[in-house]
mmCIF file of C-alpha atoms in Angstrom:
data_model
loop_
_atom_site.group_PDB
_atom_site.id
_atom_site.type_symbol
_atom_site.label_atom_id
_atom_site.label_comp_id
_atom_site.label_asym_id
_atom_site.label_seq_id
_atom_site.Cartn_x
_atom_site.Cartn_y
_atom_site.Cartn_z
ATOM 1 C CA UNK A 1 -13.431 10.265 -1.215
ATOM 2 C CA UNK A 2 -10.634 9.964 1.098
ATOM 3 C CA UNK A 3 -7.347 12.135 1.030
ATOM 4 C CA UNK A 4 -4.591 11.184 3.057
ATOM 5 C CA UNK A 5 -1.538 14.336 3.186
ATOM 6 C CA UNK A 6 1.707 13.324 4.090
ATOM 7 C CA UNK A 7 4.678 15.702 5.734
ATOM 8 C CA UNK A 8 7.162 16.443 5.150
ATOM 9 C CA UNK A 9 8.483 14.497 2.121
ATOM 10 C CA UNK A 10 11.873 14.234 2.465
ATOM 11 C CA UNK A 11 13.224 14.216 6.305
ATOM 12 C CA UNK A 12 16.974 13.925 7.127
ATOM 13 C CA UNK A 13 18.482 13.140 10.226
ATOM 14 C CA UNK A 14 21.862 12.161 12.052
ATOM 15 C CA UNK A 15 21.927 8.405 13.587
ATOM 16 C CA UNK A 16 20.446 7.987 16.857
ATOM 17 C CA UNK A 17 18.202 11.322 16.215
ATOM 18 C CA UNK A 18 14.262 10.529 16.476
ATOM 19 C CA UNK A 19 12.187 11.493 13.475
ATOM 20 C CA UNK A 20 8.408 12.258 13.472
ATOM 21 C CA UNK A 21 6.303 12.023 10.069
ATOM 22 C CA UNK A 22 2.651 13.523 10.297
ATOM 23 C CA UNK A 23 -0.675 12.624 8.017
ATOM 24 C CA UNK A 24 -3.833 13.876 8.181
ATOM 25 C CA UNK A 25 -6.878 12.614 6.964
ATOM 26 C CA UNK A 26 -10.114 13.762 5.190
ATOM 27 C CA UNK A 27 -12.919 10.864 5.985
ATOM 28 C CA UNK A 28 -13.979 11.088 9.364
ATOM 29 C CA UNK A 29 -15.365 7.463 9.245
ATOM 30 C CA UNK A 30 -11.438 6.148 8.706
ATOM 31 C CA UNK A 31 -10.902 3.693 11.543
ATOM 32 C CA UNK A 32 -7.425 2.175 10.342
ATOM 33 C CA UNK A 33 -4.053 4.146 9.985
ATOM 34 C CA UNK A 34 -1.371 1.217 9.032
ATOM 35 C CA UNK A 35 2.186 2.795 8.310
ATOM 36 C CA UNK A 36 4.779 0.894 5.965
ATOM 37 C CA UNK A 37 8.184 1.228 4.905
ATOM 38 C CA UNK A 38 9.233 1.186 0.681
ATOM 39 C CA UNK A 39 12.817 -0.298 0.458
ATOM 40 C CA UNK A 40 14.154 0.091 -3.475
ATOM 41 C CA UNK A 41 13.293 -2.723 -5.284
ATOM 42 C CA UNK A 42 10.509 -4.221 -2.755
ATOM 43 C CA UNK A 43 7.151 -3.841 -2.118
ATOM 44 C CA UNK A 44 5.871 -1.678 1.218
ATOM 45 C CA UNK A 45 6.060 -3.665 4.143
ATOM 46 C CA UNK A 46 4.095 -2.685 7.842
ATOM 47 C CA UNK A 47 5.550 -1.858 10.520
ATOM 48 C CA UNK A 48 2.744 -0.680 12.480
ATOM 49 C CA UNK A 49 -0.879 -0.151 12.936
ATOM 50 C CA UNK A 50 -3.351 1.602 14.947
ATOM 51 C CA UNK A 51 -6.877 1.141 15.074
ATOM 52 C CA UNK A 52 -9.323 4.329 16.186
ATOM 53 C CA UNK A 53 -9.721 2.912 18.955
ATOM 54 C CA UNK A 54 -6.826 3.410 20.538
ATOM 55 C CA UNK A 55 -4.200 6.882 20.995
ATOM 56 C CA UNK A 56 -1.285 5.218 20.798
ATOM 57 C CA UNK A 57 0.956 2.053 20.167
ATOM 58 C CA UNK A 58 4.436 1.188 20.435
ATOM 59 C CA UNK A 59 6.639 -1.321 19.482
ATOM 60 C CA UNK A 60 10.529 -1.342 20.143
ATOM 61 C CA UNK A 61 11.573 2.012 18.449
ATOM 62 C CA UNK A 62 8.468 2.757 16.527
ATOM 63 C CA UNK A 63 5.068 4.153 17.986
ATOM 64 C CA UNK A 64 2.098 5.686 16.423
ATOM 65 C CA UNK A 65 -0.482 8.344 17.712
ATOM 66 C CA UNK A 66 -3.735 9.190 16.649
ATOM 67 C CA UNK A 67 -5.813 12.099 16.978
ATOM 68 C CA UNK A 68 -9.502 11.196 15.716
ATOM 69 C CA UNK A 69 -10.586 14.775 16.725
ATOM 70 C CA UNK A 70 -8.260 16.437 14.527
ATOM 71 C CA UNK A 71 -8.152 13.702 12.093
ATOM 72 C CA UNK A 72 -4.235 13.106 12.177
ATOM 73 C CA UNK A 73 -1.967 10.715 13.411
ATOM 74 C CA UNK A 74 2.542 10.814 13.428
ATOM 75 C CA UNK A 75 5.000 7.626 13.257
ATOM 76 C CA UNK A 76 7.739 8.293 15.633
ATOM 77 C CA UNK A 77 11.014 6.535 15.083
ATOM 78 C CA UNK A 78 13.500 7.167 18.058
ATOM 79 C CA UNK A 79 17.161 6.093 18.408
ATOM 80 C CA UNK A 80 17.646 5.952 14.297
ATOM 81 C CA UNK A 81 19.729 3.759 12.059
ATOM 82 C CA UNK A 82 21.044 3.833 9.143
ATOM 83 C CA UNK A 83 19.039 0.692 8.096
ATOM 84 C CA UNK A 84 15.777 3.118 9.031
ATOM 85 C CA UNK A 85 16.472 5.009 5.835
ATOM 86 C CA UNK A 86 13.473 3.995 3.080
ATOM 87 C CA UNK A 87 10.435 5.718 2.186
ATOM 88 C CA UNK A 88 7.905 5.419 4.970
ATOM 89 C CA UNK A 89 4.011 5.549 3.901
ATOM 90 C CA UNK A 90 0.843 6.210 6.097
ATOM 91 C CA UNK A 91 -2.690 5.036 5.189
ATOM 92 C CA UNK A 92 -5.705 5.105 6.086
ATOM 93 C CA UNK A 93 -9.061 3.031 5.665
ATOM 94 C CA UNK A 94 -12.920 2.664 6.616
ATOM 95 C CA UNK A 95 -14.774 -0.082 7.620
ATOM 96 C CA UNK A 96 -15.550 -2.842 5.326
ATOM 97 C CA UNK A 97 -18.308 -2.586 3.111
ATOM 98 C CA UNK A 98 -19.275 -0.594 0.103
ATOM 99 C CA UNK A 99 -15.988 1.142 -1.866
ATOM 100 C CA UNK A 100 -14.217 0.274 1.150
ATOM 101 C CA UNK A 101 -13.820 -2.991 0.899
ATOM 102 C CA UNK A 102 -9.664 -3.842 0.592
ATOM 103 C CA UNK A 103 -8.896 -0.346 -0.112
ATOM 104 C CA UNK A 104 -6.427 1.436 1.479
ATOM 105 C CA UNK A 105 -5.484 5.401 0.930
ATOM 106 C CA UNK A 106 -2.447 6.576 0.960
ATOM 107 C CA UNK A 107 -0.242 9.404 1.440
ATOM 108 C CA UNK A 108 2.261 10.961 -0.478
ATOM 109 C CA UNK A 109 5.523 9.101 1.098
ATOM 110 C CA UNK A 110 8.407 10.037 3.347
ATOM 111 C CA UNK A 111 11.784 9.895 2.351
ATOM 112 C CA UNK A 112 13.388 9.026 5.369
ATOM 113 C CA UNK A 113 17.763 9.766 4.989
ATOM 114 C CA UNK A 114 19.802 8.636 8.118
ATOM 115 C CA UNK A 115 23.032 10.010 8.040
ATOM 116 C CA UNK A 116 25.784 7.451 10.289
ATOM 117 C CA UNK B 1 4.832 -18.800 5.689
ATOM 118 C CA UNK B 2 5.729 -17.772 2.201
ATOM 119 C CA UNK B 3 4.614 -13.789 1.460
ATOM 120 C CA UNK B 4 2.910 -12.682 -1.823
ATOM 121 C CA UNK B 5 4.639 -13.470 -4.570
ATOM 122 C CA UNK B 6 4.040 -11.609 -7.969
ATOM 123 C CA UNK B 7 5.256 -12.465 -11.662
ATOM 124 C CA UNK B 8 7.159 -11.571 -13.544
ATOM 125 C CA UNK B 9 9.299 -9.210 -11.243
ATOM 126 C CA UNK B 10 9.416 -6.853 -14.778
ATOM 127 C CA UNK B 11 8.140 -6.410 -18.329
ATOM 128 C CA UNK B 12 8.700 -4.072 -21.168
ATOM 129 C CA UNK B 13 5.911 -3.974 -23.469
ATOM 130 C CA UNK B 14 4.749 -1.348 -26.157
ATOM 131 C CA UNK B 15 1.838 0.916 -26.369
ATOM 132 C CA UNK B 16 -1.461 -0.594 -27.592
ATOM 133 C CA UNK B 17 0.027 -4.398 -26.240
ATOM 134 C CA UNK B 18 -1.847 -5.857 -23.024
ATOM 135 C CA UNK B 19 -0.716 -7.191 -20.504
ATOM 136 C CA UNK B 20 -1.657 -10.053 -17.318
ATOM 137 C CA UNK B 21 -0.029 -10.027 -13.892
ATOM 138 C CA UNK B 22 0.145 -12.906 -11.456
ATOM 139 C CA UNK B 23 -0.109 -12.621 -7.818
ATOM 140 C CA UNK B 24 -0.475 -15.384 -5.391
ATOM 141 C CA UNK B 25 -1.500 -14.545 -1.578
ATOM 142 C CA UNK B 26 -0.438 -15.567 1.516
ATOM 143 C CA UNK B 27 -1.633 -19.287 2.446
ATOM 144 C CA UNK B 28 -4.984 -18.869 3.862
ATOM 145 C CA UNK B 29 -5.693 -15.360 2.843
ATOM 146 C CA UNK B 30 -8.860 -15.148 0.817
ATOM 147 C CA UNK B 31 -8.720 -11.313 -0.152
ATOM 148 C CA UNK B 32 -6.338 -9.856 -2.865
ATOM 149 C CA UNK B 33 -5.697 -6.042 -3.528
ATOM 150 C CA UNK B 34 -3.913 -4.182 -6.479
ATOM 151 C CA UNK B 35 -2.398 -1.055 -6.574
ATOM 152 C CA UNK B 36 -0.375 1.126 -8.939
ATOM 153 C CA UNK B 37 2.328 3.252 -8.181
ATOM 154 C CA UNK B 38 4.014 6.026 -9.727
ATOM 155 C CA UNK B 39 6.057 8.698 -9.060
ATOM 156 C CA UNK B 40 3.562 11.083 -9.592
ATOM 157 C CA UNK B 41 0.432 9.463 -8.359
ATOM 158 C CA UNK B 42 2.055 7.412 -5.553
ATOM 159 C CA UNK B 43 -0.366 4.639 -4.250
ATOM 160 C CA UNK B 44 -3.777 4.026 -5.748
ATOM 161 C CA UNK B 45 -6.022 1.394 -5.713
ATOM 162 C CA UNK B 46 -7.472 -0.741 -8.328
ATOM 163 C CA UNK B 47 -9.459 -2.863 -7.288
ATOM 164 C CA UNK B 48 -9.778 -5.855 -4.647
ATOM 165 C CA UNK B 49 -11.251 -9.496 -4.965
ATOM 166 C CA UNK B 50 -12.551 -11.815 -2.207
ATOM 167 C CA UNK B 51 -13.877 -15.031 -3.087
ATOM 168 C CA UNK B 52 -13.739 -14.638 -6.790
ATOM 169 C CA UNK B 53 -15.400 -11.421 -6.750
ATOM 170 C CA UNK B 54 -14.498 -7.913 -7.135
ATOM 171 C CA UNK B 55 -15.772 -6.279 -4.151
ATOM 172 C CA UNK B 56 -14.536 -2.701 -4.861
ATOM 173 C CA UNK B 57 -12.623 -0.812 -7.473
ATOM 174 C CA UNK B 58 -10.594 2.256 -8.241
ATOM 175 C CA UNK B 59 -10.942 4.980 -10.975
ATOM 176 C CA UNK B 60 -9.399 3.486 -13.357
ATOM 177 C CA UNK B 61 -10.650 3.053 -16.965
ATOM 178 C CA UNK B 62 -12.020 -0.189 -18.282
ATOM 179 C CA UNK B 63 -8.864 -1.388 -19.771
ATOM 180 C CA UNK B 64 -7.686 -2.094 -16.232
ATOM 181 C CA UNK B 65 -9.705 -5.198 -15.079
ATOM 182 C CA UNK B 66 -8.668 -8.245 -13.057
ATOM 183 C CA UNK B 67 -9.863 -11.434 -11.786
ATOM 184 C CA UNK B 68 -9.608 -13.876 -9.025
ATOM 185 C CA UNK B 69 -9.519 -18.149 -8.997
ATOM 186 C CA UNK B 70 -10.691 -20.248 -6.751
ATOM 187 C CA UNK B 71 -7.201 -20.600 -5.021
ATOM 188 C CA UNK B 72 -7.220 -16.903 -4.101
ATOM 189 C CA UNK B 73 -4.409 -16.524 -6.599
ATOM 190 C CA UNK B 74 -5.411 -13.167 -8.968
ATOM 191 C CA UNK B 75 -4.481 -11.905 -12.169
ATOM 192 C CA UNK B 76 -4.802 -8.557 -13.600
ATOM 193 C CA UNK B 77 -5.323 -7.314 -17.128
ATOM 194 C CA UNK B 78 -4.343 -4.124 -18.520
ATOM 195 C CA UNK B 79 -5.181 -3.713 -22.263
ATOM 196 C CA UNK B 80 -4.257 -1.134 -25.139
ATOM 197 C CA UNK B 81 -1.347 -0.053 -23.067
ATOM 198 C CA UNK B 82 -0.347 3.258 -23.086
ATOM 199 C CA UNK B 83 3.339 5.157 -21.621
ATOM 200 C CA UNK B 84 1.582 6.449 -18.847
ATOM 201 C CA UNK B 85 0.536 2.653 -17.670
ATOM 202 C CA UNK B 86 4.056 2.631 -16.726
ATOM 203 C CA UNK B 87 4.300 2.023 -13.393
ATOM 204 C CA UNK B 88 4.844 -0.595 -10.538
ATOM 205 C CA UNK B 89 2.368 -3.103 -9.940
ATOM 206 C CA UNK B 90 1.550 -4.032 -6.311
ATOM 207 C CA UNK B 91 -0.703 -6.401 -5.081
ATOM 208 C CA UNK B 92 -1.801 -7.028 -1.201
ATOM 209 C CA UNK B 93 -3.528 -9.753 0.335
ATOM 210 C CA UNK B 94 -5.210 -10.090 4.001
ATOM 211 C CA UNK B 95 -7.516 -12.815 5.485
ATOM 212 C CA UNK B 96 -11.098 -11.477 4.888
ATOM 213 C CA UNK B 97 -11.853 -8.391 3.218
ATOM 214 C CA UNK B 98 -13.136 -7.206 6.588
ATOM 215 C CA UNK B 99 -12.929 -4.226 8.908
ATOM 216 C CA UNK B 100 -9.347 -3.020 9.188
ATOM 217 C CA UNK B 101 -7.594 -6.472 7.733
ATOM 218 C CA UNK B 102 -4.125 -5.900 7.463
ATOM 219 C CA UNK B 103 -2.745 -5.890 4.113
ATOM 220 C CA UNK B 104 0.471 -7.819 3.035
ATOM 221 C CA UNK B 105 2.303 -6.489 -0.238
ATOM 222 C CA UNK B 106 4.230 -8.279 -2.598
ATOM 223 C CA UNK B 107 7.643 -7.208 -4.147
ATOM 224 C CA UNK B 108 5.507 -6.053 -7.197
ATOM 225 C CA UNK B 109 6.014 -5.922 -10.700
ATOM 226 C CA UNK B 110 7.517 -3.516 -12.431
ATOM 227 C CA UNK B 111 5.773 -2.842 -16.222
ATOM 228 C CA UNK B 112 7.708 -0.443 -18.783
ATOM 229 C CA UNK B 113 5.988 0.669 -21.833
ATOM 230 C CA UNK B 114 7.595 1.772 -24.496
#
């Protein structure tokens, strides 16, 4: 089945820094990489997607690149705040059909510390 | 638009008890995903519904099993509950169980076994 790694795992940096977080993934028939952030107490929320058929997306301070050759793709966060600090998750998915249906995979978590 | 909402927020129960979680989807959405998560295991699927059926599930054993109405709204069961059930209980819901839906989480619900 799928494996989706996740680095690094904890990732600390000083307000206004950018921070990068990097998955790869194992099915090569993936075609959906949705990130979202893990506040305590709440359940994961997205804050972006990319589908395969597109490198790259942006919105605001986020963006998100994919590689399908290489089978990875990064969340970039530029200009931190302290409000960015949460654990950030990537995923991944196939198509729809078979076990795929509703199912995503994810990696291992982020722990994302921004220091004011 | 209200989000997902799940109940109860938290439970304690003991080993060998079951156990039924609510979750209600987004207005409209007619697909419904549940997840576990743990420190250990992080994410991992159950098992999804769409249109009262399952459509897919996780490894997980039997005891774990689930079902949907014909509002959308799902429930899932877990039976003979043991400590390592422990865990936090997410569910997700999108429009269609299509190709690449985007999924919606609830706040989840937290289950302690004791």
């Amino acid at each position: 089945g799928e494996n989706v790694e996740q680095h690094p795992s904890t990732l600390s940096v000083q307000e206004g820094d950018s921070a990068v977080i990097k998955c790869t993934y194992s099915d090569s028939a993936s075609n959906y990489f949705p990130w979202y952030k893990q506040e305590l107490g709440k359940g994961p929320q997205l804050i972006i997607d990319i589908r395969s058929n597109v490198g790259e997306k942006k919105d605001q301070r986020i963006a998100v690149t994919l590689n399908k050759t290489a089978k990875h793709f990064s969340l970039h966060i530029t200009e931190t705040q302290p409000e960015d600090s949460a654990v950030y998750f990537c995923a991944a998915s196939r198509g729809a059909g078979g076990t795929s249906y509703g199912k995503l995979t994810f990696g291992q978590g982020t722990i994302l510390t921004v220091h004011p | 638009k209200a989000g997902v909402t799940q109940t109860p927020r938290y439970l304690i129960k003991t080993r060998g008890q079951q156990v039924t979680l609510s979750c209600s989807p987004i207005s409209g959405h007619r697909s419904v995903s549940w997840y576990q998560q743990t420190p250990g295991q992080g994410l991992q699927f159950l098992f999804e519904y769409f249109s009262e059926t399952q459509r897919n599930k996780g490894n997980f054993p039997g005891r774990f099993s689930g079902r949907q109405f014909s509002n959308s709204r799902s429930e899932m069961n877990v039976s003979t509950l043991e400590l390592g059930d422990s865990a936090l209980y997410l569910c997700a819901s999108s429009l269609m169980s299509g190709n690449q839906e985007t999924q919606y989480f609830g706040p989840g619900t937290r289950l302690l076994v004791l």
